[in-house]
Amino acid sequence: MCGIVGVVDRNNLASPIIHEALKRLEYRGYDSAGIATIYQNKICLKKEKGKISEIHEKLDFNKLLGTIGIGHTRWATHGLPSKTNAHPQVDCTNKIAVVHNGIIENFLELREDLAKRHNFVSETDTEVIPHLIEEIMAKTKCDLHTATRRALQKVKGTYALVIICTKESDTLVCARNESPLVIGVGKNANYCASDIPALLPMTRKIILLSDGEMATIHHDKIRIETINGEVEVQPKIVNVSWTPEMAQKGGYPHFMLKEIHEQPHALNGTLMIRPEVINKTANVLNDSEKLYITAAGTSHHAGLAGRYMLSKLSAMQSQAIISSEFSESTANLIDEDTTILAISQSGETADTLNAIKFAKDNGAKIVSITNVMGSTISRLSDLTLYTQAGPEIGVAATKTFIVQLASLALISLQLAEIRGMTDNSEIEQIREELFQTPRIVENTIKKHESLIRDIAYEYAYKPNFLYLGRGISTTTAMEGSLKLKEIAYIHSEAYPAGESKHGAIALIEPGFPVVFIAPHDDTRERIIGNIMEMKAREATIISVADENDYEIKKLSHKMIGIPSTMGILSPITCVTPLQLFAYYAATKRGYDPDKPRNLAKSVTVL
Ligand code: F6R
């Protein structure tokens, strides 16, 4: 959470570059923002509560002069969103400015001591950093990077930090511990930011800073060293294949809609993952005695679908556990014979990283699926499979979910082959159908987007929804329900349809909208029974079902028809209508689906 950026450029003003980069980072938090530059030996600072565009309209970030600067977009942890709590935070002398993503755990203790000599103005944990550096520089007359290192040795917690100081008006100092930070190598300019897409218009040459490292960045040189050992680290520059266009809206009103439309392309890319990589992953899973899948939010839904795939296709036993519950629910169960399959599009979700660390400490092997090269999850894993969705900017996960499903299907099919559990011809048939899914998703969008929009507009003001499915479609229902909740702010619940009669059905009254995910698989007869039960109570039935299923069509008030595929692949083909439904319900209600309230894309706090 929180996006940070730093720019040191020999020829250009830093602030407009920071401003644009912050807009690309806004998915990480958007309750306040600010930029500080150094100009004529002074810190020039503009910050305010609100979204970047609102603040820019009021303050005009681009008028800040200076070729070096730092910026921040905030997701509040310590202190309400306000101008004072917005970053950058400065020291008493207004010579040092700091932006921070993470949490300083011992800030109360540090603050209590520093407050005897320093004037604190905000409620943030971050503010201890500029005061600590100020004090160290004043006492020891050392340079900024030494003072930062010494300050960080007193700090406990997580951080990605960028610091500037008027005494060294050509230097950015940055440091990382458990919050993401990358360095961009430019021409006569260098950069750092919370993620790669923020830097893409300036450079595709990236250095991935590791935990426990700090960097001193000038426009023409970068020095990296460890925070504790002061050991110099040779920077390894990676040329990333993502393009600047991938991090822009490309004519769509929102990133979310663009990313839904990109799903066929993202699927195609992911289905091209080299068979050797899939085979290696499948073999590691096969060798484990116990397999746990762990993830959060949408990635957890992919994990749940993965569990159905693994059991149905390859008779592989696994459990899918929400990562924030992982250590509690697997206490005493993890050992050297355990493999963890961790799924995270960002690769930075603190809950998932925590689950991985717990499992690693107990001897487990870690396999991960992520969309971000060099992300923390990949560094903690023994083996990483990279999905190929390109950068996802919209806060609500869409294309990264569909590619997680596709990669889980590839792994499950490979495992089925290795374990000889499914008939070879059936494996081939499912594989062929899997490779058809990009086309099916593309046609579904083309054919049904306007129908889905009309349905969403009609029901956008219903206060409650129920999403029901059976078998693997329960996971699709969960994902559809989450999307509606998080971007349209409509209360919804997802249930296995068979379970609804044990409680949720009590909610049903005439006109209550129930969304059924009812592809033509072996749960169909039973789900028709569940539709009848809801109809008998005068619920409004909206279904996502096989386009040739006239029986379900007759039972539904509205139906979105999808081509039939093998049941196990149905989450891939059924989820797009649900994503579009949530998107159009949100826009009808006047909400910005790219920036849902209280949420941030990369949740780096526990
Ligand atoms: C929902 C959503 C979140 C994420 C969750 C995990 O649309 O985006 O629920 O799925 O925060 O994020 P990753 O996959 O980055 O670990």
Coordinates of C-alpha atoms and ligand atoms in Angstrom, one line a residue:
M1 CA 0.0 0.0 0.0
C2 CA 1.1 3.6 -0.6
G3 CA 3.1 4.3 -3.8
I4 CA 6.4 6.1 -3.7
V5 CA 8.7 7.5 -6.3
G6 CA 12.0 9.3 -6.6
V7 CA 13.5 11.1 -9.5
V8 CA 17.0 12.6 -10.1
D9 CA 17.3 14.1 -13.6
R10 CA 20.1 16.2 -15.0
N11 CA 18.0 18.0 -17.6
N12 CA 14.3 17.9 -16.7
L13 CA 12.1 19.2 -13.9
A14 CA 11.4 16.3 -11.6
S15 CA 7.9 17.2 -10.4
P16 CA 6.0 16.6 -13.7
I17 CA 7.7 13.2 -14.0
I18 CA 6.9 12.3 -10.4
H19 CA 3.3 13.5 -10.9
E20 CA 2.8 11.2 -13.9
A21 CA 4.5 8.3 -12.1
L22 CA 2.2 8.9 -9.0
K23 CA -0.9 8.6 -11.3
R24 CA 0.4 5.2 -12.3
L25 CA 0.9 4.3 -8.7
E26 CA -2.4 5.6 -7.5
Y27 CA -3.9 2.0 -7.4
R28 CA -1.7 1.5 -4.3
G29 CA -3.6 4.1 -2.3
Y30 CA -5.3 7.4 -2.9
D31 CA -6.4 9.2 0.2
S32 CA -3.7 11.9 0.0
A33 CA -0.6 12.6 -2.0
G34 CA 2.4 14.9 -2.2
I35 CA 5.6 15.8 -3.9
A36 CA 8.8 17.5 -2.6
T37 CA 11.6 18.8 -4.7
I38 CA 14.9 20.6 -4.0
Y39 CA 15.2 24.0 -5.6
Q40 CA 17.7 26.7 -4.7
N41 CA 18.8 24.8 -1.7
K42 CA 15.3 24.5 -0.3
I43 CA 12.7 21.8 0.1
C44 CA 9.6 22.8 -2.0
L45 CA 6.6 20.8 -0.9
K46 CA 3.0 20.4 -2.1
K47 CA 0.7 17.9 -0.4
E48 CA -2.9 17.5 0.4
K49 CA -5.7 15.1 1.3
G50 CA -7.6 13.7 -1.7
K51 CA -7.0 12.0 -5.0
I52 CA -4.0 13.1 -7.1
S53 CA -6.1 14.8 -9.8
E54 CA -8.0 16.8 -7.2
I55 CA -4.8 17.9 -5.4
H56 CA -3.2 18.8 -8.7
E57 CA -6.1 20.9 -9.7
K58 CA -5.8 22.8 -6.5
L59 CA -2.0 23.0 -6.1
D60 CA -0.5 22.4 -9.6
F61 CA 2.3 19.9 -8.8
N62 CA 4.0 20.8 -12.1
K63 CA 4.9 24.2 -10.9
L64 CA 7.3 22.8 -8.4
L65 CA 10.8 23.6 -9.7
G66 CA 14.0 21.4 -9.2
T67 CA 15.5 18.4 -11.0
I68 CA 15.3 16.1 -8.0
G69 CA 12.3 15.1 -6.0
I70 CA 10.2 12.5 -4.3
G71 CA 6.4 11.7 -4.4
H72 CA 3.9 9.7 -2.5
T73 CA 0.3 8.5 -2.8
R74 CA -1.1 7.3 0.5
W75 CA -3.2 4.5 1.9
A76 CA -3.6 5.6 5.6
T77 CA -2.3 3.3 8.4
H78 CA -1.2 5.7 11.1
G79 CA -3.4 8.9 11.2
L80 CA -6.4 10.0 9.3
P81 CA -6.1 11.1 5.7
S82 CA -5.1 14.8 6.0
K83 CA -2.7 17.3 4.7
T84 CA -0.5 17.0 7.8
N85 CA -0.4 13.2 7.6
A86 CA 0.2 13.2 3.9
H87 CA 3.8 12.5 2.7
P88 CA 6.5 13.7 2.2
Q89 CA 7.2 14.2 5.9
V90 CA 10.0 16.6 6.8
D91 CA 12.4 17.3 9.7
C92 CA 12.3 20.3 12.0
T93 CA 14.7 22.3 9.8
N94 CA 12.7 21.5 6.6
K95 CA 15.9 20.3 5.0
I96 CA 15.1 16.5 4.8
A97 CA 12.0 15.1 3.2
V98 CA 10.9 11.4 3.3
V99 CA 8.3 9.2 1.6
H100 CA 7.6 5.8 3.0
N101 CA 5.5 2.7 2.3
G102 CA 5.3 0.3 5.2
I103 CA 5.0 0.5 9.0
I104 CA 7.6 1.5 11.5
E105 CA 6.6 -0.8 14.4
N106 CA 8.7 0.9 17.1
F107 CA 7.7 4.5 16.1
L108 CA 6.0 5.2 19.5
E109 CA 9.2 4.5 21.4
L110 CA 11.4 6.4 18.9
R111 CA 8.9 9.3 18.9
E112 CA 8.8 9.6 22.6
D113 CA 12.5 10.1 22.8
L114 CA 12.8 12.3 19.7
A115 CA 9.9 14.5 20.8
K116 CA 12.0 15.8 23.7
R117 CA 14.2 17.6 21.0
H118 CA 12.1 17.6 17.9
N119 CA 8.8 19.1 16.8
F120 CA 6.4 16.5 15.6
V121 CA 3.4 17.7 13.5
S122 CA 1.8 14.6 12.1
E123 CA 0.3 11.4 13.6
T124 CA 2.3 9.2 11.2
D125 CA 4.9 6.6 12.1
T126 CA 7.0 7.9 9.1
E127 CA 7.8 11.2 10.7
V128 CA 10.3 9.7 13.1
I129 CA 12.6 9.0 10.1
P130 CA 13.4 12.6 9.0
H131 CA 13.9 13.6 12.6
L132 CA 16.2 10.7 13.3
I133 CA 18.3 11.5 10.2
E134 CA 18.3 15.2 11.1
E135 CA 19.7 14.4 14.6
I136 CA 22.3 11.9 13.3
M137 CA 23.5 14.4 10.6
A138 CA 23.7 17.3 13.1
K139 CA 25.6 15.2 15.7
T140 CA 28.0 13.4 13.5
K141 CA 28.2 15.7 10.4
C142 CA 27.9 12.6 8.2
D143 CA 26.4 12.4 4.7
L144 CA 22.8 11.5 4.0
H145 CA 23.3 7.9 3.1
T146 CA 25.3 7.2 6.3
A147 CA 22.8 9.0 8.4
T148 CA 20.0 7.0 6.8
R149 CA 21.8 3.8 7.4
R150 CA 22.3 4.6 11.0
A151 CA 18.7 5.7 11.4
L152 CA 17.5 2.5 9.9
Q153 CA 19.5 0.5 12.4
K154 CA 17.3 2.0 15.1
V155 CA 14.1 1.2 13.2
K156 CA 12.0 -1.9 13.4
G157 CA 9.3 -2.6 10.8
T158 CA 8.7 -2.7 7.1
Y159 CA 9.7 0.1 4.7
A160 CA 10.4 1.3 1.2
L161 CA 11.8 4.8 1.7
V162 CA 13.1 7.5 -0.4
I163 CA 14.9 10.5 1.1
I164 CA 16.2 13.8 -0.1
C165 CA 18.2 16.4 1.8
T166 CA 19.1 20.0 0.7
K167 CA 22.7 19.5 1.8
E168 CA 23.1 16.9 -1.0
S169 CA 20.9 18.3 -3.7
D170 CA 21.9 15.7 -6.3
T171 CA 21.2 12.6 -4.2
L172 CA 18.3 10.3 -3.6
V173 CA 18.8 7.7 -0.9
C174 CA 16.4 4.8 -0.8
A175 CA 16.1 1.6 1.3
R176 CA 13.9 -1.5 1.3
N177 CA 12.7 -3.9 3.9
E178 CA 9.7 -6.0 3.1
S179 CA 8.0 -3.3 1.0
P180 CA 8.6 -3.3 -2.7
L181 CA 11.1 -0.9 -4.3
V182 CA 12.7 -0.9 -7.7
I183 CA 15.3 1.4 -9.3
G184 CA 15.1 2.6 -12.9
V185 CA 18.2 3.3 -14.9
G186 CA 17.7 6.2 -17.3
K187 CA 19.8 8.5 -19.5
N188 CA 21.2 11.4 -17.4
A189 CA 18.5 10.4 -15.0
N190 CA 17.7 7.7 -12.5
Y191 CA 14.6 6.8 -10.7
C192 CA 13.1 4.6 -8.0
A193 CA 9.5 3.6 -7.4
S194 CA 7.2 1.0 -5.7
D195 CA 6.7 -0.9 -8.9
I196 CA 7.9 -1.3 -12.5
P197 CA 4.9 0.2 -14.4
A198 CA 5.4 3.6 -12.6
L199 CA 8.8 3.8 -14.4
L200 CA 7.9 2.4 -17.8
P201 CA 7.6 5.7 -19.8
M202 CA 11.1 6.7 -18.5
T203 CA 13.0 3.4 -18.7
R204 CA 12.7 -0.3 -19.0
K205 CA 16.1 -1.0 -17.4
I206 CA 15.3 -2.0 -13.9
I207 CA 17.3 -3.0 -10.8
L208 CA 15.3 -5.0 -8.3
L209 CA 16.4 -3.9 -4.8
S210 CA 16.4 -6.7 -2.2
D211 CA 15.2 -6.6 1.4
G212 CA 17.9 -5.1 3.6
E213 CA 19.5 -3.1 0.8
M214 CA 19.8 0.6 0.3
A215 CA 20.9 2.7 -2.7
T216 CA 22.4 6.1 -3.2
I217 CA 21.2 7.4 -6.5
H218 CA 22.6 10.3 -8.6
H219 CA 21.7 11.1 -12.2
D220 CA 24.7 9.2 -13.5
K221 CA 25.5 6.6 -10.9
I222 CA 23.9 4.2 -8.5
R223 CA 25.5 2.5 -5.5
I224 CA 23.8 -0.3 -3.7
E225 CA 24.9 -1.7 -0.3
T226 CA 23.4 -3.7 2.5
I227 CA 21.9 -1.6 5.3
N228 CA 23.5 -3.6 8.1
G229 CA 26.7 -4.9 6.7
E230 CA 27.7 -1.9 4.5
V231 CA 28.6 -4.5 1.9
E232 CA 28.5 -3.1 -1.7
V233 CA 26.1 -5.1 -3.9
Q234 CA 26.7 -5.2 -7.7
P235 CA 23.5 -3.9 -9.4
K236 CA 22.0 -6.4 -11.8
I237 CA 20.0 -4.6 -14.5
V238 CA 17.0 -6.4 -15.9
N239 CA 15.5 -5.3 -19.3
V240 CA 11.7 -5.7 -18.8
S241 CA 9.5 -6.6 -21.7
W242 CA 6.4 -4.6 -20.4
T243 CA 5.8 -1.5 -22.6
P244 CA 4.7 2.0 -21.5
E245 CA 1.4 1.5 -23.4
M246 CA 0.6 -1.4 -21.1
A247 CA 0.4 0.9 -18.2
Q248 CA -2.0 3.4 -19.9
K249 CA -5.7 3.3 -20.4
G250 CA -5.5 3.0 -24.2
G251 CA -8.8 4.8 -24.9
Y252 CA -10.8 2.9 -22.3
P253 CA -12.6 4.9 -19.6
H254 CA -11.1 2.8 -16.8
F255 CA -8.2 0.4 -16.4
M256 CA -10.6 -2.3 -15.2
L257 CA -12.5 -2.3 -18.4
K258 CA -9.3 -2.3 -20.4
E259 CA -8.0 -5.2 -18.4
I260 CA -11.2 -7.2 -18.8
H261 CA -10.9 -6.7 -22.6
E262 CA -7.2 -7.8 -22.4
Q263 CA -8.1 -11.2 -21.0
P264 CA -8.0 -13.1 -24.3
H265 CA -4.5 -11.7 -24.9
A266 CA -3.4 -12.4 -21.3
L267 CA -4.7 -16.0 -21.6
N268 CA -2.9 -16.5 -24.9
G269 CA 0.4 -15.3 -23.3
T270 CA 0.0 -17.5 -20.3
L271 CA -1.0 -20.6 -22.3
M272 CA 2.4 -20.2 -24.1
I273 CA 4.3 -20.7 -20.8
R274 CA 7.0 -23.3 -21.7
P275 CA 5.9 -26.9 -21.2
E276 CA 9.2 -27.6 -19.3
V277 CA 8.2 -25.0 -16.7
I278 CA 4.7 -26.5 -16.3
N279 CA 6.2 -30.0 -16.1
K280 CA 8.8 -29.0 -13.5
T281 CA 6.1 -27.3 -11.4
A282 CA 3.8 -30.4 -11.7
N283 CA 6.6 -32.7 -10.7
V284 CA 7.4 -30.7 -7.5
L285 CA 3.7 -30.8 -6.6
N286 CA 3.6 -34.5 -7.3
D287 CA 6.6 -35.2 -5.1
S288 CA 5.0 -33.6 -2.1
E289 CA 3.2 -35.6 0.5
K290 CA 1.0 -32.7 1.6
L291 CA 0.0 -29.8 -0.6
Y292 CA -1.5 -26.5 0.6
I293 CA -2.6 -23.7 -1.7
T294 CA -2.5 -20.3 -0.1
A295 CA -3.5 -16.8 -1.3
A296 CA -5.7 -13.8 -0.5
G297 CA -8.8 -12.3 -2.1
T298 CA -9.3 -13.1 -5.7
S299 CA -6.1 -15.1 -5.8
H300 CA -7.6 -17.3 -3.1
H301 CA -10.6 -17.9 -5.4
A302 CA -8.2 -19.0 -8.1
G303 CA -6.6 -21.3 -5.5
L304 CA -10.0 -22.8 -4.6
A305 CA -10.7 -23.5 -8.3
G306 CA -7.2 -25.0 -8.5
R307 CA -8.1 -27.4 -5.8
Y308 CA -11.1 -28.7 -7.8
M309 CA -8.9 -29.0 -10.9
L310 CA -6.2 -30.9 -9.0
S311 CA -8.6 -33.3 -7.4
K312 CA -10.8 -33.9 -10.5
L313 CA -8.1 -34.3 -13.1
S314 CA -5.2 -35.7 -11.2
A315 CA -6.6 -37.1 -7.9
M316 CA -4.1 -34.8 -6.1
Q317 CA -5.2 -34.0 -2.6
S318 CA -4.7 -30.3 -1.5
Q319 CA -6.2 -27.7 0.7
A320 CA -6.7 -24.1 -0.2
I321 CA -6.3 -21.8 2.8
I322 CA -6.7 -18.0 3.0
S323 CA -3.2 -16.8 3.6
S324 CA -4.0 -14.6 6.7
E325 CA -5.3 -17.8 8.4
F326 CA -2.6 -20.0 7.1
S327 CA -0.3 -20.3 10.1
E328 CA -3.2 -20.7 12.6
S329 CA -4.9 -23.4 10.6
T330 CA -1.8 -25.4 9.7
A331 CA 0.0 -25.2 13.1
N332 CA 1.9 -28.5 13.6
L333 CA 1.0 -29.7 10.0
I334 CA 3.9 -28.3 8.0
D335 CA 7.1 -30.2 7.5
E336 CA 9.8 -31.1 4.9
D337 CA 7.3 -33.2 3.0
T338 CA 4.9 -30.3 2.5
T339 CA 4.7 -28.1 -0.6
I340 CA 3.0 -24.7 -0.6
L341 CA 1.5 -23.4 -3.8
A342 CA 1.3 -19.7 -3.1
I343 CA -0.7 -17.5 -5.6
S344 CA -0.4 -13.7 -5.7
Q345 CA -0.7 -11.5 -8.8
S346 CA 1.4 -8.7 -7.2
G347 CA 3.8 -11.1 -5.3
E348 CA 3.8 -8.5 -2.5
T349 CA 0.7 -9.3 -0.4
A350 CA 1.9 -9.3 3.2
D351 CA -0.5 -12.1 4.4
T352 CA 0.7 -14.4 1.7
L353 CA 4.3 -13.6 2.3
N354 CA 3.8 -14.3 5.9
A355 CA 2.2 -17.6 5.2
I356 CA 5.2 -18.5 3.0
K357 CA 7.7 -17.5 5.7
F358 CA 5.9 -19.6 8.2
A359 CA 5.9 -22.6 5.9
K360 CA 9.5 -22.1 5.0
D361 CA 10.5 -21.9 8.6
N362 CA 8.9 -25.3 9.1
G363 CA 10.8 -26.8 6.2
A364 CA 8.2 -26.7 3.4
K365 CA 9.0 -26.2 -0.3
I366 CA 7.5 -23.1 -1.9
V367 CA 6.1 -23.0 -5.4
S368 CA 4.5 -19.7 -6.5
I369 CA 2.3 -18.3 -9.2
T370 CA 2.7 -14.5 -9.7
N371 CA 2.4 -11.9 -12.4
V372 CA 5.3 -9.7 -11.3
M373 CA 8.9 -10.6 -12.1
G374 CA 11.3 -10.2 -9.3
S375 CA 8.5 -9.7 -6.7
T376 CA 9.1 -10.7 -3.1
I377 CA 7.1 -13.9 -3.5
S378 CA 9.4 -15.1 -6.3
R379 CA 12.4 -14.5 -4.2
L380 CA 11.1 -16.5 -1.4
S381 CA 10.1 -19.4 -3.6
D382 CA 12.0 -22.5 -4.7
L383 CA 10.1 -22.3 -8.0
T384 CA 8.0 -19.6 -9.6
L385 CA 5.6 -19.7 -12.5
Y386 CA 5.0 -16.3 -14.0
T387 CA 1.6 -15.6 -15.5
Q388 CA 1.7 -13.4 -18.6
A389 CA -1.1 -10.8 -18.0
G390 CA 1.1 -7.7 -18.3
P391 CA 0.8 -5.0 -15.7
E392 CA -2.6 -4.9 -13.9
I393 CA -3.4 -1.4 -12.7
G394 CA -7.1 -1.5 -11.8
V395 CA -7.4 -2.3 -8.1
A396 CA -9.9 -5.1 -8.7
A397 CA -8.1 -8.1 -10.1
T398 CA -9.5 -9.3 -13.4
K399 CA -7.0 -10.5 -16.1
T400 CA -4.6 -11.7 -13.4
F401 CA -7.4 -14.0 -12.0
I402 CA -8.1 -15.5 -15.4
V403 CA -4.5 -16.3 -16.1
Q404 CA -4.0 -17.8 -12.6
L405 CA -6.9 -20.1 -13.5
A406 CA -5.3 -21.0 -16.8
S407 CA -1.9 -21.7 -15.3
L408 CA -3.6 -23.9 -12.6
A409 CA -5.4 -25.8 -15.4
L410 CA -2.1 -26.3 -17.2
I411 CA -0.4 -27.7 -14.1
S412 CA -3.4 -29.9 -13.3
L413 CA -3.4 -31.4 -16.8
Q414 CA 0.3 -32.1 -16.6
L415 CA -0.2 -33.7 -13.2
A416 CA -3.0 -35.8 -14.6
E417 CA -0.6 -37.0 -17.3
I418 CA 2.2 -37.7 -14.8
R419 CA -0.1 -39.5 -12.4
G420 CA -2.0 -41.4 -15.1
M421 CA -5.3 -40.5 -13.4
T422 CA -7.2 -39.2 -16.3
D423 CA -7.7 -40.9 -19.7
N424 CA -5.2 -39.5 -22.2
S425 CA -7.8 -38.6 -24.7
E426 CA -9.8 -36.7 -22.1
I427 CA -6.6 -34.8 -21.1
E428 CA -6.1 -33.9 -24.7
Q429 CA -9.7 -32.8 -25.1
I430 CA -9.5 -30.6 -22.1
R431 CA -6.1 -29.2 -23.2
E432 CA -7.6 -28.4 -26.6
E433 CA -10.5 -26.6 -25.0
L434 CA -8.2 -24.7 -22.7
F435 CA -6.4 -23.3 -25.8
Q436 CA -9.8 -22.3 -27.1
T437 CA -10.6 -20.2 -24.0
P438 CA -9.0 -16.9 -25.3
R439 CA -11.3 -17.1 -28.3
I440 CA -14.4 -18.0 -26.2
V441 CA -13.7 -15.1 -23.8
E442 CA -13.2 -12.7 -26.7
N443 CA -16.5 -13.7 -28.3
T444 CA -18.3 -13.5 -25.0
I445 CA -17.2 -9.9 -24.6
K446 CA -18.1 -9.0 -28.2
K447 CA -21.4 -10.7 -28.1
H448 CA -22.7 -9.9 -24.6
E449 CA -21.1 -6.8 -23.3
S450 CA -24.1 -4.6 -24.1
L451 CA -26.6 -7.1 -22.7
I452 CA -24.5 -7.4 -19.5
R453 CA -24.4 -3.6 -19.2
D454 CA -28.2 -3.4 -19.6
I455 CA -28.7 -6.0 -16.9
A456 CA -26.3 -4.3 -14.6
Y457 CA -27.9 -0.9 -15.1
E458 CA -31.3 -2.5 -14.4
Y459 CA -30.2 -4.1 -11.1
A460 CA -27.5 -1.6 -10.0
Y461 CA -29.6 -0.2 -7.1
K462 CA -30.6 -3.5 -5.6
P463 CA -29.2 -3.5 -2.1
N464 CA -28.3 -7.2 -1.9
F465 CA -27.3 -10.0 -4.2
L466 CA -26.7 -13.8 -3.8
Y467 CA -24.3 -15.6 -6.1
L468 CA -24.7 -19.4 -6.3
G469 CA -22.8 -22.2 -8.0
R470 CA -22.1 -25.8 -7.5
G471 CA -18.7 -27.6 -7.7
I472 CA -16.0 -25.5 -9.2
S473 CA -18.6 -22.8 -10.1
T474 CA -18.9 -22.1 -6.4
T475 CA -15.5 -20.4 -6.8
T476 CA -16.7 -18.4 -9.8
A477 CA -19.7 -17.3 -7.7
M478 CA -17.3 -16.2 -4.9
E479 CA -15.3 -14.2 -7.4
G480 CA -18.3 -12.5 -9.0
S481 CA -19.7 -11.6 -5.6
L482 CA -16.4 -10.1 -4.4
K483 CA -16.2 -8.0 -7.6
L484 CA -19.7 -6.6 -7.0
K485 CA -18.9 -5.9 -3.4
E486 CA -15.6 -4.2 -3.8
I487 CA -16.3 -1.9 -6.7
A488 CA -20.1 -1.3 -6.7
Y489 CA -20.4 -1.4 -2.9
I490 CA -23.4 -3.7 -3.1
H491 CA -23.7 -6.2 -0.4
S492 CA -23.5 -9.7 -1.8
E493 CA -22.8 -13.2 -0.6
A494 CA -21.6 -16.3 -2.5
Y495 CA -22.6 -19.8 -1.5
P496 CA -22.5 -23.3 -2.8
A497 CA -26.0 -23.5 -4.2
G498 CA -26.7 -26.7 -2.3
E499 CA -25.8 -25.0 1.0
S500 CA -28.2 -22.1 0.4
K501 CA -31.1 -24.0 1.7
H502 CA -29.4 -24.3 5.0
G503 CA -29.6 -20.6 5.8
A504 CA -29.2 -18.0 3.1
I505 CA -32.5 -18.9 1.5
A506 CA -34.2 -17.1 4.4
L507 CA -33.1 -13.8 2.8
I508 CA -35.1 -14.4 -0.3
E509 CA -38.2 -12.3 -0.9
P510 CA -39.9 -11.3 -4.1
G511 CA -37.4 -9.6 -6.5
F512 CA -34.2 -10.6 -4.6
P513 CA -31.6 -11.0 -7.3
V514 CA -29.8 -14.4 -7.3
V515 CA -27.0 -14.9 -9.8
F516 CA -26.6 -18.6 -10.8
I517 CA -23.3 -19.8 -12.3
A518 CA -24.7 -22.8 -14.1
P519 CA -22.5 -24.1 -16.9
H520 CA -23.4 -27.4 -18.5
D521 CA -21.4 -29.8 -16.3
D522 CA -22.4 -32.7 -14.1
T523 CA -23.8 -30.4 -11.4
R524 CA -26.5 -29.0 -13.9
E525 CA -29.5 -31.1 -12.8
R526 CA -29.0 -30.2 -9.2
I527 CA -28.5 -26.5 -9.8
I528 CA -31.7 -26.5 -11.8
G529 CA -33.3 -27.7 -8.6
N530 CA -31.7 -24.8 -6.7
I531 CA -33.0 -22.4 -9.3
M532 CA -36.5 -23.8 -8.9
E533 CA -36.2 -23.3 -5.1
M534 CA -35.3 -19.7 -5.5
K535 CA -38.0 -19.1 -8.2
A536 CA -40.6 -20.6 -5.8
R537 CA -39.8 -17.8 -3.5
E538 CA -40.1 -15.2 -6.3
A539 CA -36.4 -14.4 -6.5
T540 CA -35.1 -12.7 -9.6
I541 CA -32.9 -15.2 -11.4
I542 CA -29.9 -14.0 -13.4
S543 CA -27.9 -16.8 -14.8
V544 CA -24.6 -17.4 -16.6
A545 CA -25.2 -20.7 -18.4
D546 CA -24.6 -22.7 -21.5
E547 CA -25.9 -20.7 -24.5
N548 CA -27.9 -23.8 -25.6
D549 CA -29.4 -24.5 -22.3
Y550 CA -33.0 -23.5 -23.0
E551 CA -34.3 -25.0 -19.8
I552 CA -32.2 -22.6 -17.7
K553 CA -33.0 -19.8 -20.1
K554 CA -36.7 -20.4 -19.4
L555 CA -36.2 -20.4 -15.7
S556 CA -34.1 -17.2 -15.7
H557 CA -35.3 -13.6 -15.8
K558 CA -32.0 -12.8 -17.6
M559 CA -29.4 -15.2 -19.0
I560 CA -25.9 -14.6 -20.3
G561 CA -25.1 -17.5 -22.6
I562 CA -21.6 -18.9 -22.9
P563 CA -20.3 -21.7 -25.2
S564 CA -20.0 -25.0 -23.5
T565 CA -16.6 -26.2 -22.3
M566 CA -15.4 -29.0 -20.1
G567 CA -16.7 -28.2 -16.6
I568 CA -13.3 -27.8 -15.0
L569 CA -12.5 -24.9 -17.3
S570 CA -15.8 -23.1 -16.7
P571 CA -14.4 -20.5 -14.2
I572 CA -12.3 -19.2 -17.1
T573 CA -15.3 -18.8 -19.4
C574 CA -17.9 -17.8 -16.8
V575 CA -16.1 -15.1 -14.9
T576 CA -15.9 -12.4 -17.5
P577 CA -19.7 -11.7 -17.6
L578 CA -19.5 -11.3 -13.8
Q579 CA -16.6 -8.9 -14.0
L580 CA -18.4 -6.8 -16.6
F581 CA -21.6 -6.9 -14.5
A582 CA -19.8 -5.5 -11.5
Y583 CA -18.0 -2.9 -13.6
Y584 CA -21.2 -1.6 -15.1
A585 CA -23.1 -1.7 -11.8
A586 CA -20.3 0.4 -10.3
T587 CA -20.2 3.0 -13.1
K588 CA -24.0 3.2 -13.1
R589 CA -23.9 4.0 -9.4
G590 CA -21.3 6.7 -10.1
Y591 CA -18.2 5.0 -8.6
D592 CA -14.7 4.8 -10.0
P593 CA -14.0 1.1 -10.4
D594 CA -10.3 1.7 -10.6
K595 CA -10.2 3.2 -7.1
P596 CA -12.6 1.5 -4.8
R597 CA -12.8 3.1 -1.4
N598 CA -10.7 1.8 1.4
L599 CA -8.9 -0.7 -0.9
A600 CA -5.4 -0.7 -2.4
K601 CA -4.1 -3.1 -5.0
S602 CA -1.0 -4.3 -3.2
V603 CA -1.8 -5.0 0.5
T604 CA 1.5 -4.9 2.2
V605 CA 0.3 -4.8 5.8
L606 CA -0.8 -7.8 7.9
Ligands
F6R1 C1 -9.8 -8.3 -5.5 C2 -8.4 -8.1 -5.3 C3 -7.8 -8.5 -4.0 C4 -6.5 -9.3 -4.3 C5 -5.8 -9.7 -2.9 C6 -4.6 -10.5 -3.2 O1 -10.2 -7.8 -6.7 O2 -7.7 -7.6 -6.1 O3 -8.7 -9.3 -3.3 O4 -6.8 -10.4 -5.0 O5 -5.5 -8.5 -2.3 O6 -3.7 -9.8 -4.0 P1 -2.5 -10.5 -4.7 O7 -3.0 -11.4 -5.7 O8 -1.6 -9.4 -5.3 O9 -1.7 -11.3 -3.6

